[in-house]
Short mmCIF file of C-alpha atoms and ligand atoms in Angstrom, two decimals:
data_model
loop_
_atom_site.label_atom_id
_atom_site.label_comp_id
_atom_site.label_asym_id
_atom_site.label_seq_id
_atom_site.Cartn_x
_atom_site.Cartn_y
_atom_site.Cartn_z
CA MET A 1 0.03 0.08 -0.01
CA THR A 2 1.39 3.35 -0.93
CA GLY A 3 -1.01 5.82 0.46
CA ASN A 4 -2.19 7.02 -3.18
CA THR A 5 -5.74 8.55 -3.03
CA PRO A 6 -8.36 6.03 -3.61
CA LEU A 7 -9.99 5.91 -7.07
CA ASN A 8 -13.68 6.00 -7.70
CA THR A 9 -15.43 2.74 -7.73
CA VAL A 10 -19.06 1.57 -8.15
CA ASP A 11 -20.57 -1.70 -7.52
CA LEU A 12 -22.10 -2.42 -10.85
CA ARG A 13 -23.51 -5.66 -9.82
CA VAL A 14 -24.27 -6.67 -6.25
CA GLY A 15 -23.16 -10.08 -5.24
CA GLY A 16 -20.90 -12.19 -3.23
CA GLY A 17 -17.65 -14.07 -3.11
CA LEU A 18 -14.64 -13.43 -5.57
CA PRO A 19 -15.50 -10.12 -7.34
CA LEU A 20 -14.98 -9.09 -10.97
CA VAL A 21 -13.13 -6.02 -11.25
CA LEU A 22 -14.20 -4.17 -14.56
CA LEU A 23 -11.55 -1.72 -15.98
CA HIS A 24 -12.75 0.72 -18.75
CA GLY A 25 -11.20 1.46 -22.03
CA PHE A 26 -9.79 5.06 -23.29
CA PRO A 27 -11.20 7.85 -23.33
CA LEU A 28 -14.03 6.35 -21.16
CA ASP A 29 -14.91 5.53 -17.56
CA LEU A 30 -16.60 2.71 -15.59
CA ARG A 31 -20.04 3.64 -17.25
CA MET A 32 -19.11 1.62 -20.30
CA TRP A 33 -19.37 -1.80 -18.23
CA ALA A 34 -22.68 -1.13 -16.72
CA THR A 35 -24.86 -2.88 -19.11
CA CYS A 36 -22.40 -6.00 -19.41
CA ALA A 37 -22.27 -6.16 -15.64
CA ALA A 38 -26.00 -6.15 -15.31
CA ALA A 39 -26.05 -9.53 -17.92
CA LEU A 40 -23.61 -11.65 -15.57
CA ALA A 41 -24.73 -14.66 -14.15
CA PRO A 42 -26.78 -14.14 -10.91
CA GLY A 43 -24.73 -13.77 -7.56
CA ILE A 44 -21.44 -12.28 -9.12
CA ARG A 45 -20.36 -9.36 -7.68
CA ALA A 46 -18.84 -6.51 -10.20
CA ILE A 47 -16.95 -3.65 -9.25
CA GLY A 48 -16.26 -0.85 -11.72
CA VAL A 49 -13.23 1.41 -11.43
CA ASP A 50 -12.56 4.82 -12.68
CA LEU A 51 -8.98 4.67 -13.68
CA PRO A 52 -6.63 7.69 -12.72
CA GLY A 53 -7.67 10.84 -14.74
CA ALA A 54 -10.90 9.35 -15.90
CA GLY A 55 -14.49 9.68 -14.59
CA HIS A 56 -14.55 10.65 -11.08
CA SER A 57 -10.78 9.55 -10.31
CA ASP A 58 -8.41 12.42 -9.89
CA LEU A 59 -4.85 12.33 -11.20
CA ASP A 60 -2.00 12.17 -8.80
CA PRO A 61 -0.20 15.58 -9.48
CA GLY A 62 2.99 13.87 -8.75
CA ALA A 63 2.61 10.85 -10.85
CA ALA A 64 4.54 10.49 -14.21
CA PRO A 65 2.40 8.99 -16.82
CA ALA A 66 2.64 5.07 -16.49
CA LEU A 67 -0.05 2.29 -16.49
CA GLU A 68 2.11 0.74 -13.58
CA HIS A 69 0.83 3.81 -11.09
CA SER A 70 -2.79 3.00 -12.45
CA ALA A 71 -2.24 -0.64 -11.52
CA GLU A 72 -0.80 0.29 -8.24
CA ARG A 73 -3.94 2.77 -7.40
CA VAL A 74 -6.34 -0.03 -8.28
CA HIS A 75 -4.76 -2.64 -6.35
CA ASP A 76 -4.39 0.08 -3.21
CA THR A 77 -8.26 1.10 -3.83
CA LEU A 78 -9.39 -2.47 -3.58
CA ARG A 79 -7.43 -3.61 -0.95
CA GLY A 80 -8.92 -0.45 0.96
CA LEU A 81 -12.31 -1.88 0.24
CA GLY A 82 -11.34 -5.21 1.80
CA VAL A 83 -10.99 -7.05 -1.46
CA GLY A 84 -7.95 -9.53 -0.92
CA ASN A 85 -8.05 -10.79 -4.45
CA ALA A 86 -10.15 -10.52 -7.67
CA ILE A 87 -10.85 -11.52 -11.39
CA VAL A 88 -9.67 -8.49 -13.28
CA VAL A 89 -10.99 -7.64 -16.56
CA GLY A 90 -10.00 -4.99 -18.76
CA LEU A 91 -11.16 -3.68 -22.00
CA SER A 92 -8.31 -2.33 -24.27
CA MET A 93 -6.61 0.26 -21.91
CA GLY A 94 -8.32 -1.43 -19.05
CA GLY A 95 -6.75 -4.69 -20.37
CA TYR A 96 -3.12 -3.08 -20.34
CA VAL A 97 -3.77 -2.14 -16.66
CA ALA A 98 -5.09 -5.73 -16.03
CA LEU A 99 -1.79 -6.93 -17.35
CA ALA A 100 0.33 -4.72 -15.32
CA LEU A 101 -1.43 -5.79 -12.24
CA ALA A 102 -0.96 -9.50 -12.99
CA ASP A 103 3.00 -8.43 -13.38
CA LEU A 104 3.19 -6.27 -10.25
CA TYR A 105 0.67 -8.31 -7.94
CA PRO A 106 0.10 -11.82 -9.41
CA GLY A 107 -1.18 -12.89 -6.18
CA PHE A 108 -3.88 -10.66 -6.23
CA VAL A 109 -5.23 -11.41 -9.73
CA ALA A 110 -7.15 -14.58 -9.51
CA GLY A 111 -8.34 -14.62 -13.00
CA LEU A 112 -7.76 -12.36 -16.15
CA GLY A 113 -10.47 -11.28 -18.65
CA LEU A 114 -8.68 -9.51 -21.63
CA VAL A 115 -11.36 -7.71 -23.78
CA ASP A 116 -10.58 -6.22 -27.07
CA THR A 117 -6.99 -5.55 -26.05
CA LYS A 118 -3.47 -6.56 -26.66
CA SER A 119 -0.27 -7.37 -24.76
CA THR A 120 1.98 -5.80 -27.11
CA ALA A 121 3.56 -2.50 -27.14
CA ASP A 122 2.96 0.42 -29.54
CA GLY A 123 4.86 0.81 -32.82
CA THR A 124 6.65 3.94 -33.89
CA GLU A 125 3.61 5.70 -35.61
CA ALA A 126 1.05 4.90 -32.66
CA LEU A 127 3.61 6.43 -30.25
CA ALA A 128 3.89 9.45 -32.27
CA ASN A 129 0.23 9.94 -32.57
CA ARG A 130 -0.13 9.44 -28.73
CA HIS A 131 2.17 12.06 -28.14
CA ARG A 132 0.47 14.33 -30.72
CA ILE A 133 -2.88 13.93 -29.50
CA ALA A 134 -1.50 14.49 -25.70
CA GLY A 135 0.13 17.80 -26.71
CA THR A 136 -2.99 18.94 -28.93
CA VAL A 137 -5.53 18.06 -25.71
CA GLU A 138 -3.44 19.87 -23.40
CA ARG A 139 -2.89 22.96 -25.81
CA ASP A 140 -6.64 23.26 -26.45
CA GLN A 141 -7.83 22.26 -23.04
CA THR A 142 -10.56 20.36 -24.69
CA VAL A 143 -11.13 16.50 -25.52
CA ASP A 144 -12.05 17.40 -29.15
CA ALA A 145 -9.04 15.60 -30.60
CA VAL A 146 -10.58 12.48 -29.30
CA LEU A 147 -14.13 13.03 -30.00
CA GLY A 148 -14.20 11.56 -33.41
CA MET A 149 -13.15 8.05 -32.09
CA PRO A 150 -16.60 6.36 -31.66
CA ALA A 151 -17.19 5.52 -35.26
CA ALA A 152 -13.72 3.86 -35.43
CA LEU A 153 -14.68 1.72 -32.25
CA LEU A 154 -17.88 0.23 -33.38
CA SER A 155 -18.68 -2.72 -35.89
CA ALA A 156 -20.62 -2.06 -39.15
CA ARG A 157 -23.83 -3.43 -37.64
CA SER A 158 -23.53 -1.34 -34.62
CA LEU A 159 -23.21 1.80 -36.58
CA ALA A 160 -26.21 0.97 -38.71
CA GLU A 161 -28.58 -0.70 -36.03
CA ARG A 162 -27.53 0.68 -32.67
CA ARG A 163 -27.96 4.12 -33.31
CA THR A 164 -27.69 5.38 -29.72
CA LEU A 165 -23.96 4.11 -29.18
CA VAL A 166 -22.25 6.69 -31.06
CA PRO A 167 -23.98 9.68 -29.17
CA THR A 168 -23.70 7.59 -25.90
CA LEU A 169 -19.94 7.22 -26.53
CA GLU A 170 -19.63 10.88 -27.45
CA ALA A 171 -21.17 11.95 -24.16
CA TRP A 172 -18.90 9.79 -22.15
CA ILE A 173 -15.79 11.11 -23.94
CA ARG A 174 -16.96 14.74 -23.57
CA ALA A 175 -16.94 14.17 -19.89
CA GLN A 176 -13.38 13.35 -19.49
CA SER A 177 -10.88 15.94 -18.41
CA PRO A 178 -8.26 17.09 -21.10
CA ALA A 179 -5.53 16.71 -18.50
CA GLY A 180 -6.46 13.20 -17.75
CA VAL A 181 -6.62 12.34 -21.52
CA ALA A 182 -3.10 13.60 -22.17
CA TRP A 183 -1.76 11.79 -19.00
CA VAL A 184 -3.27 8.66 -20.06
CA GLN A 185 -2.08 8.89 -23.60
CA ARG A 186 1.36 9.25 -22.39
CA ALA A 187 0.84 6.56 -19.87
CA MET A 188 -0.31 4.13 -22.64
CA ALA A 189 2.70 5.15 -24.71
CA ALA A 190 5.23 4.08 -22.11
CA ARG A 191 3.64 0.66 -21.53
CA PRO A 192 6.16 -2.26 -22.37
CA ASP A 193 5.21 -5.47 -24.27
CA ARG A 194 3.72 -7.76 -21.68
CA THR A 195 3.26 -10.81 -23.56
CA ALA A 196 5.69 -12.49 -21.19
CA VAL A 197 3.44 -11.96 -18.30
CA LEU A 198 0.87 -14.28 -19.80
CA GLU A 199 3.41 -16.81 -20.50
CA LYS A 200 3.98 -17.15 -16.89
CA TYR A 201 0.24 -16.65 -15.78
CA GLU A 202 -1.19 -19.65 -14.48
CA ALA A 203 -4.74 -18.84 -13.40
CA PRO A 204 -7.67 -19.07 -15.82
CA VAL A 205 -7.75 -16.37 -18.74
CA ALA A 206 -10.68 -15.38 -20.89
CA VAL A 207 -9.67 -13.65 -24.09
CA VAL A 208 -12.65 -11.97 -25.70
CA VAL A 209 -12.62 -9.87 -29.11
CA GLY A 210 -15.19 -8.22 -31.24
CA VAL A 211 -14.64 -10.02 -34.72
CA GLU A 212 -14.58 -6.48 -36.22
CA ASP A 213 -12.19 -4.76 -33.76
CA LYS A 214 -9.81 -2.62 -35.73
CA LEU A 215 -7.75 -1.29 -32.88
CA ALA A 216 -7.09 -4.57 -31.30
CA PRO A 217 -7.95 -7.29 -33.85
CA LEU A 218 -8.47 -10.94 -33.72
CA ASP A 219 -4.71 -11.74 -34.27
CA GLN A 220 -3.81 -9.69 -31.23
CA ALA A 221 -6.30 -11.72 -29.27
CA GLU A 222 -4.82 -15.24 -30.71
CA HIS A 223 -1.34 -13.81 -29.75
CA MET A 224 -2.50 -13.45 -26.18
CA ALA A 225 -4.38 -16.72 -26.00
CA ALA A 226 -1.20 -18.52 -27.44
CA ALA A 227 0.96 -16.98 -24.83
CA ALA A 228 -1.47 -17.74 -21.91
CA THR A 229 -1.56 -21.30 -23.06
CA ARG A 230 2.29 -21.58 -23.07
CA GLY A 231 1.79 -20.40 -19.35
CA GLY A 232 -0.08 -23.69 -18.91
CA GLY A 233 -3.32 -22.06 -17.82
CA ASP A 234 -6.81 -22.71 -18.69
CA VAL A 235 -7.65 -20.38 -21.57
CA THR A 236 -10.70 -19.43 -23.79
CA LEU A 237 -10.78 -17.30 -26.83
CA THR A 238 -14.32 -15.98 -27.63
CA ALA A 239 -14.72 -14.02 -30.78
CA VAL A 240 -18.01 -11.94 -30.78
CA PRO A 241 -19.76 -11.58 -34.11
CA ASP A 242 -21.07 -8.15 -35.24
CA ALA A 243 -19.10 -6.26 -32.58
CA GLY A 244 -16.11 -4.06 -32.96
CA HIS A 245 -13.50 -2.66 -30.37
CA MET A 246 -16.42 -2.10 -27.87
CA ALA A 247 -17.83 -5.63 -27.45
CA PRO A 248 -19.02 -5.31 -23.93
CA VAL A 249 -21.22 -2.15 -24.90
CA GLU A 250 -22.15 -3.70 -28.30
CA ASP A 251 -23.07 -7.16 -27.30
CA PRO A 252 -23.15 -7.00 -23.41
CA ALA A 253 -24.92 -10.54 -23.21
CA ALA A 254 -22.10 -12.21 -25.25
CA VAL A 255 -19.18 -10.74 -23.24
CA ALA A 256 -20.99 -11.33 -19.88
CA GLY A 257 -21.51 -14.68 -20.80
CA ALA A 258 -17.65 -15.34 -21.39
CA LEU A 259 -16.98 -13.46 -18.01
CA SER A 260 -19.49 -15.63 -16.12
CA LEU A 261 -17.82 -18.54 -17.58
CA LEU A 262 -14.41 -17.32 -16.29
CA HIS A 263 -15.77 -16.58 -12.83
CA GLU A 264 -17.03 -20.24 -12.78
CA ARG A 265 -13.56 -21.71 -13.86
CA VAL A 266 -11.70 -19.55 -11.31
CA CYS A 267 -13.86 -20.62 -8.56
CA ALA A 268 -13.74 -24.30 -9.58
CA ALA A 269 -9.92 -24.25 -9.85
C1 MLT B 1 -8.96 1.77 -25.62
O1 MLT B 1 -9.99 1.61 -26.16
O2 MLT B 1 -8.77 2.03 -24.60
C2 MLT B 1 -7.93 2.46 -26.57
O3 MLT B 1 -8.05 1.98 -27.91
C3 MLT B 1 -6.47 2.05 -26.31
C4 MLT B 1 -5.44 2.36 -27.14
O4 MLT B 1 -5.43 3.53 -27.38
O5 MLT B 1 -4.54 1.73 -27.18
#
């Protein structure tokens, strides 16, 4: 425990026993998990966490941008709530933080859910893009530079048929702070390749990916599943049809099904 300010958490699903901890993607907050949490199997407790700089969680002014800091604060916050260990589930950036948690606090992470995410680090172009966006957001003091993201996050079917999703995602993005968005971009840019963490991880892992995810595509999901399998663990890979990078929002029932099964596997292990 480091004395960090606790992060904002919400019990998105009331239940008992080993909780699922749900970590959101960028540039969003814990609200993105609400519908999926409601669709979990009965009795599973799900705790949503606003990561540092997002939603109602403050940035620590002294903290250099690093997802290890985010992982440390998630760990300390949950320990402060009396949670000794948990199944940690992350979407995209949340998955990067989940892997950092498994790296730093392996005994805390009783199971891993990796949704629309990847274990690899950024290439040169992505790094330059992140630093450019961080600079723009800070200079303009608005999140306009990331407001165009929703269309790229969703599948063709979501865009055509789930017409409320784009405005909902835009409203969530508008609610974020420019300082938080810039810090998180730099923190993601600094993350290492954590494939080796999966190769050592022995508890159950569920990898979930929207078939039309363009940001963390199926080959990245297969790469993580193969690494976790080399670790000797019990690994599943679920590809969700007609979903893009926001599978828990686009098809909450399919993702909740995979996560409920992960909970069952961890509890049975
Ligand atoms: C996310 O959804 O969290 C982002 O796509 C992560 C990233 O920018 O790598």
